[in-house]
mmCIF file with all atom_site columns, C-alpha atoms in Angstrom:
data_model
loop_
_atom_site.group_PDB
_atom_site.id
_atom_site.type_symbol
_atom_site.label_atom_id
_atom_site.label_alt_id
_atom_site.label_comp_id
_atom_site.label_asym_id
_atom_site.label_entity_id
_atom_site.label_seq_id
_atom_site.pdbx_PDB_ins_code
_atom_site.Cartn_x
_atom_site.Cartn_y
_atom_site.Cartn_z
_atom_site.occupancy
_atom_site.B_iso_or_equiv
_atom_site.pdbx_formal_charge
_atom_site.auth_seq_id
_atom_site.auth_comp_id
_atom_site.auth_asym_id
_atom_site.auth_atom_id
_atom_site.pdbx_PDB_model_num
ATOM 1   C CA . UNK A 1 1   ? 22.417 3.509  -25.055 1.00 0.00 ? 1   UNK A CA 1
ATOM 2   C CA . UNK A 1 2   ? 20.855 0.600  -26.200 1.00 0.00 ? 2   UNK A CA 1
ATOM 3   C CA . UNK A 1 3   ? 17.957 0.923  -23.586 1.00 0.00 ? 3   UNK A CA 1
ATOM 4   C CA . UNK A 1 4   ? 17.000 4.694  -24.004 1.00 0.00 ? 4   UNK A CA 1
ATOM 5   C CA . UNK A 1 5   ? 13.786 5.522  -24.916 1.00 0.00 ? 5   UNK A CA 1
ATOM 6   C CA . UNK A 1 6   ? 15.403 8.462  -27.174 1.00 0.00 ? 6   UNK A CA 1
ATOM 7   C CA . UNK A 1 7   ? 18.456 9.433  -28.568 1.00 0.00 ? 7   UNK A CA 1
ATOM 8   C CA . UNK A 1 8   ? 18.337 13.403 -28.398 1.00 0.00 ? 8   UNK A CA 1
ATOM 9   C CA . UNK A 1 9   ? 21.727 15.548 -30.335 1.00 0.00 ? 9   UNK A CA 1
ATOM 10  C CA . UNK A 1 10  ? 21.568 19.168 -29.902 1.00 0.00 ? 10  UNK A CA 1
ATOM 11  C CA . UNK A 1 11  ? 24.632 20.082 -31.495 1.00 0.00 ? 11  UNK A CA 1
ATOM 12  C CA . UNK A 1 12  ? 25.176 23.336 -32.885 1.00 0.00 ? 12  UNK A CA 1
ATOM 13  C CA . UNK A 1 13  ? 27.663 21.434 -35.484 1.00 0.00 ? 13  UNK A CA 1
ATOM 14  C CA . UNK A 1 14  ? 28.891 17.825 -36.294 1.00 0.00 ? 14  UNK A CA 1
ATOM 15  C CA . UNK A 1 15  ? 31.887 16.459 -38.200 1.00 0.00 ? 15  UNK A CA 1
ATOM 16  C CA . UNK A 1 16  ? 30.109 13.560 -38.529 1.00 0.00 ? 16  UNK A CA 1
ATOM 17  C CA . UNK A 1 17  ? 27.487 12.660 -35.705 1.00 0.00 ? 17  UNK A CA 1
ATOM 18  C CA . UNK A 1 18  ? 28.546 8.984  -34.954 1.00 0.00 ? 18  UNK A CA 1
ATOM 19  C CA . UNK A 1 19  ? 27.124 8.709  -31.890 1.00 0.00 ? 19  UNK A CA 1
ATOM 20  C CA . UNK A 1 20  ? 23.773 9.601  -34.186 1.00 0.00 ? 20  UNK A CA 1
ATOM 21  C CA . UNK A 1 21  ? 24.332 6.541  -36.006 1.00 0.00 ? 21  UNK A CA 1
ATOM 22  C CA . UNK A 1 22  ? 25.304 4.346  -33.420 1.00 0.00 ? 22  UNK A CA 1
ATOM 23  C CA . UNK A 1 23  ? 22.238 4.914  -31.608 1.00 0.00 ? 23  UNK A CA 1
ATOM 24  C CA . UNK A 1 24  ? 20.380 4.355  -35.204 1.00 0.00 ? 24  UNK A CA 1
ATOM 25  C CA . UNK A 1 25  ? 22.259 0.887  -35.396 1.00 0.00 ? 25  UNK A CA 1
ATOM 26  C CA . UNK A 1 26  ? 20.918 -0.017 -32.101 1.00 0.00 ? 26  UNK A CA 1
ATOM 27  C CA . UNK A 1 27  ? 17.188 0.612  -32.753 1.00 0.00 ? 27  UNK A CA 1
ATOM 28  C CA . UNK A 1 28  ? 16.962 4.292  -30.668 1.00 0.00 ? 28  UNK A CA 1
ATOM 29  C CA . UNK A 1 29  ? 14.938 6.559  -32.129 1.00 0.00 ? 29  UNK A CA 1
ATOM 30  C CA . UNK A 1 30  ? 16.826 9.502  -32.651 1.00 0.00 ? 30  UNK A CA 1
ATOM 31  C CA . UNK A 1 31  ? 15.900 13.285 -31.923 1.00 0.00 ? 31  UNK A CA 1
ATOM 32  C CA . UNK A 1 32  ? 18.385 15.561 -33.805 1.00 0.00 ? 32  UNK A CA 1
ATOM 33  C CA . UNK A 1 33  ? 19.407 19.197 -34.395 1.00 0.00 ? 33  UNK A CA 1
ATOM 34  C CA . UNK A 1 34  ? 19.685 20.302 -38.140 1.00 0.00 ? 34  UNK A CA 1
ATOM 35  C CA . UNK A 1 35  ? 22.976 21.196 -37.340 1.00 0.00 ? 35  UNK A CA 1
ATOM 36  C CA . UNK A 1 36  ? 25.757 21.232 -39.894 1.00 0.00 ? 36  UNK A CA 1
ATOM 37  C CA . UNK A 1 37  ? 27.154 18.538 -40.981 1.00 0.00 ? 37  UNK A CA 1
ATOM 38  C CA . UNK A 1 38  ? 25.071 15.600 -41.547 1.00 0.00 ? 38  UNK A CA 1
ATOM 39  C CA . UNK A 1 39  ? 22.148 14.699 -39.615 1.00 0.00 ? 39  UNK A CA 1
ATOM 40  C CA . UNK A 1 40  ? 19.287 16.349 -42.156 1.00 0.00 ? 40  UNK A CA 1
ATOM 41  C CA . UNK A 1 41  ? 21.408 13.818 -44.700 1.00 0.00 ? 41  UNK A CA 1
ATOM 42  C CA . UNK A 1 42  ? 21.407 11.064 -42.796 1.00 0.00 ? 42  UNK A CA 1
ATOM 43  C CA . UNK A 1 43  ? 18.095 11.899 -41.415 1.00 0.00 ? 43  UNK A CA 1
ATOM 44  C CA . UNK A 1 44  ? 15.917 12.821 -44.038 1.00 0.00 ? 44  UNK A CA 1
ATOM 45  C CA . UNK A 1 45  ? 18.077 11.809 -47.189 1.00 0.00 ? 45  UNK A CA 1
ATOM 46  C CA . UNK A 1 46  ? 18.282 15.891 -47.666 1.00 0.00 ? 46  UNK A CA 1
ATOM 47  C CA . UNK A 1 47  ? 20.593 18.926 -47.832 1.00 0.00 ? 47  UNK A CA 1
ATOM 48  C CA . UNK A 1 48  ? 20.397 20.536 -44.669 1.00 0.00 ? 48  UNK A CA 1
ATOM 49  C CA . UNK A 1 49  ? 19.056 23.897 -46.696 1.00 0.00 ? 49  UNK A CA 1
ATOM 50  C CA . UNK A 1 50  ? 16.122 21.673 -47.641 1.00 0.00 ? 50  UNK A CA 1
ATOM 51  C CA . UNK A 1 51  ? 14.723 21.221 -43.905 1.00 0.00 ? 51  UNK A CA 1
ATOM 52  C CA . UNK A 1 52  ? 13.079 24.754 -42.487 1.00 0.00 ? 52  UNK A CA 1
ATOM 53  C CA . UNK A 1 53  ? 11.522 23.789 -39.296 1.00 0.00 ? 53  UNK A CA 1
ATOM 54  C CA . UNK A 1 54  ? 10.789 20.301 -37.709 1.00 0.00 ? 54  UNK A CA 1
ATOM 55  C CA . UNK A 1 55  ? 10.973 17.693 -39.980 1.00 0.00 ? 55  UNK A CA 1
ATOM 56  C CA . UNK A 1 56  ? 9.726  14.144 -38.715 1.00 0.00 ? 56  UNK A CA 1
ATOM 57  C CA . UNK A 1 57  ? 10.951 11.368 -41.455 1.00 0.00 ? 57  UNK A CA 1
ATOM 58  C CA . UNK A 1 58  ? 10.949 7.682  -41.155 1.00 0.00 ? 58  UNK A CA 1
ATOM 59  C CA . UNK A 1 59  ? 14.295 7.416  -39.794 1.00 0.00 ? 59  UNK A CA 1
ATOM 60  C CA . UNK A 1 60  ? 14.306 9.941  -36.833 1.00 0.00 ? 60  UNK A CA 1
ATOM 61  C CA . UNK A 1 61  ? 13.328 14.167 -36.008 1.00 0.00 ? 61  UNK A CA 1
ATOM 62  C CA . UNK A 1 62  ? 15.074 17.086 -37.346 1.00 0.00 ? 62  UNK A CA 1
ATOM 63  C CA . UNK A 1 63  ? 14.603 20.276 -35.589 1.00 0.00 ? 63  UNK A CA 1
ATOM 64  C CA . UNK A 1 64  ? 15.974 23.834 -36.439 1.00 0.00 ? 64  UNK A CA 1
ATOM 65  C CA . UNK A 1 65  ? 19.584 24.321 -34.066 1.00 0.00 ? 65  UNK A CA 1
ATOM 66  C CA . UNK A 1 66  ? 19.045 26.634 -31.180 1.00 0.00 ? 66  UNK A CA 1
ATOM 67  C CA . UNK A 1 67  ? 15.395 26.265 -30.704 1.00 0.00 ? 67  UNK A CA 1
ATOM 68  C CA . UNK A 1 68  ? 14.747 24.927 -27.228 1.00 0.00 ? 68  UNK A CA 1
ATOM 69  C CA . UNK A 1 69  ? 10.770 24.969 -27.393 1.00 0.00 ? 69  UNK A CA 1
ATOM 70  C CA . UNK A 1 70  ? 10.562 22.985 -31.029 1.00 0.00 ? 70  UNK A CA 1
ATOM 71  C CA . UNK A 1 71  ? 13.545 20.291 -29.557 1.00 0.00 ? 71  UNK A CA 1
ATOM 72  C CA . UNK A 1 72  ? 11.467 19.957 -26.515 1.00 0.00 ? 72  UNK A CA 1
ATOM 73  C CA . UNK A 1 73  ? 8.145  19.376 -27.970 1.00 0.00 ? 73  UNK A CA 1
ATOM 74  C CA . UNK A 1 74  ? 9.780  17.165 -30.324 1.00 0.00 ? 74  UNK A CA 1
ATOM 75  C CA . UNK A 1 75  ? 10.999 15.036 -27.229 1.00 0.00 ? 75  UNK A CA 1
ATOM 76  C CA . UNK A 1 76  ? 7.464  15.188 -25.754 1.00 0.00 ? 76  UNK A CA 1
ATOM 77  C CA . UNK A 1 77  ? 5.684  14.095 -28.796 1.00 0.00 ? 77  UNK A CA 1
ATOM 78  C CA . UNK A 1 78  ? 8.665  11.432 -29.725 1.00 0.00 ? 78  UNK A CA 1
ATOM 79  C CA . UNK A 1 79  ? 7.982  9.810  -25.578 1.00 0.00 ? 79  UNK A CA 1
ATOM 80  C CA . UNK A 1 80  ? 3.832  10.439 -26.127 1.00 0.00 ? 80  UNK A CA 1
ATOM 81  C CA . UNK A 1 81  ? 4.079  8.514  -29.429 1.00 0.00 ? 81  UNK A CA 1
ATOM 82  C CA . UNK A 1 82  ? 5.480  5.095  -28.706 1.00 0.00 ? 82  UNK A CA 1
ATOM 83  C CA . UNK A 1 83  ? 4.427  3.025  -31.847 1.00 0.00 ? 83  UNK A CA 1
ATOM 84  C CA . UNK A 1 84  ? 5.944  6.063  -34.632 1.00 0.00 ? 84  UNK A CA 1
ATOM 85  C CA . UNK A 1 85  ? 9.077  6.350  -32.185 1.00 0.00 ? 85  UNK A CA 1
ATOM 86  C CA . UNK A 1 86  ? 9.432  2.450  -32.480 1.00 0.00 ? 86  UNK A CA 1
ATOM 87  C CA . UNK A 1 87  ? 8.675  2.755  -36.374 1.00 0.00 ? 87  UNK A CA 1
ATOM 88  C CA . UNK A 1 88  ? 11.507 5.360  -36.745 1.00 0.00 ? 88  UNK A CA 1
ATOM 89  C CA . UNK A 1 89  ? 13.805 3.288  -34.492 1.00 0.00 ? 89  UNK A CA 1
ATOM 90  C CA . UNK A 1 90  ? 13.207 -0.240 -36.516 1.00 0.00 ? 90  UNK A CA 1
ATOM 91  C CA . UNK A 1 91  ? 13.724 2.262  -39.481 1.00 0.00 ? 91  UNK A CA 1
ATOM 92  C CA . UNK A 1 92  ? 16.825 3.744  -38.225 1.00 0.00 ? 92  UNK A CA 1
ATOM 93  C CA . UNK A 1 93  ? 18.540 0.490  -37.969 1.00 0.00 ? 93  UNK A CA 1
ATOM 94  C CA . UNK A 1 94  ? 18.037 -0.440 -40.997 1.00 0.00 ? 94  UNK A CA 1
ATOM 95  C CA . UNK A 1 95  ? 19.041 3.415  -42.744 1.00 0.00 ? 95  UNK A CA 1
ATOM 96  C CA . UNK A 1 96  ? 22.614 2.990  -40.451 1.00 0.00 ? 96  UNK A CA 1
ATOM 97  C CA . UNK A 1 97  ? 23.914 0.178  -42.664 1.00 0.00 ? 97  UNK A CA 1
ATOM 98  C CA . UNK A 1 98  ? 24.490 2.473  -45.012 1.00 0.00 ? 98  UNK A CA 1
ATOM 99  C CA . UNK A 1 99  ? 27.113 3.524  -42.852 1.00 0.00 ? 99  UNK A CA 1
ATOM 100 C CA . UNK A 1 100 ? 28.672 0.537  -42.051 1.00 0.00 ? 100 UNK A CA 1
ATOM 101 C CA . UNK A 1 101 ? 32.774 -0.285 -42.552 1.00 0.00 ? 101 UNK A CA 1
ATOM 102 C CA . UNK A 1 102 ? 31.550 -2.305 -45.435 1.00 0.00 ? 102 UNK A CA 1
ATOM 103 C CA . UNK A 1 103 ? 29.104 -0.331 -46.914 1.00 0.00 ? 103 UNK A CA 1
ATOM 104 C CA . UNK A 1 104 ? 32.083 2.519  -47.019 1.00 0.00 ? 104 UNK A CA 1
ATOM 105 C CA . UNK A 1 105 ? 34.575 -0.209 -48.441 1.00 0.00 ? 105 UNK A CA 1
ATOM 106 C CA . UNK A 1 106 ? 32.064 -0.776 -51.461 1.00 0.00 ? 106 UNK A CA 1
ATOM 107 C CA . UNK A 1 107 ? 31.316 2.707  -52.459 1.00 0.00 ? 107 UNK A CA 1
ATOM 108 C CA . UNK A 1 108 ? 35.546 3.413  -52.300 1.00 0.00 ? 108 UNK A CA 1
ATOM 109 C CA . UNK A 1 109 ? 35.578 0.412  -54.551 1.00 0.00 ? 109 UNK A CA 1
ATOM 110 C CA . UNK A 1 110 ? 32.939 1.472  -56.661 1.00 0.00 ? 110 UNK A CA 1
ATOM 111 C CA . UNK A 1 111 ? 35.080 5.097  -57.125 1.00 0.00 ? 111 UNK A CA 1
ATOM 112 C CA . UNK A 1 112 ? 38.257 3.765  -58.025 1.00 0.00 ? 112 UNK A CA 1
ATOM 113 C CA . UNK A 1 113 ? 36.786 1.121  -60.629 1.00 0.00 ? 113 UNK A CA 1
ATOM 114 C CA . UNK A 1 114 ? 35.425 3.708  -62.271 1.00 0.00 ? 114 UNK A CA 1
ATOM 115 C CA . UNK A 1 115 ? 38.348 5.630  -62.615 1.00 0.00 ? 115 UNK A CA 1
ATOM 116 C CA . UNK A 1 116 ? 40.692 2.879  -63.507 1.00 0.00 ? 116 UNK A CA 1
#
């Protein structure tokens, strides 16, 4: 994975996408349906009601589940646009430590000292 150009999901629905994230963590640029649940959030930082259409953000692409022309002129433009795919892919790494094991160990900490 580490060597594609693109990491394209075209899920109808997630649990959570870790595959998503894993290519994130590995500096692919990722393509992604706005499927429910969780790429638009981990994506765009947004609800997934918030994103209408195709949504490019600084960590990867959201476009609209089912559409086959907007996901493949999003993979077009995302292999015709080098430097903003590398952008989004240096970008991406960075936005998947917030899903790291540790990062997820600190926010249960965070929960139960505040309810202690």
């Amino acid at each position: 994975m580490a060597q594609a150009s693109l990491y394209v999901s075209a899920s109808n629905g997630e649990g959570f996408p870790n595959a998503l994230v894993e290519a994130m963590a590995l500096g692919v640029p990722v393509i992604a349906t706005n499927c429910a649940s969780g790429p638009s959030e981990i994506l765009g930082d947004l609800p997934r009601h918030a994103v209408r259409d195709t949504m490019v953000t600084s960590w990867g692409t959201l476009v609209p589940v089912n559409d086959v022309q907007k996901l493949g002129i999003a993979i077009r433009e995302g292999l015709e646009a080098p430097d903003r795919i590398a952008a989004q892919g240096a970008a991406g790494q960075m936005r998947a430590q917030e899903y790291s094991v540790d990062r997820a160990v600190e926010h249960y900490w965070t929960i139960i000292d505040q309810i202690k």
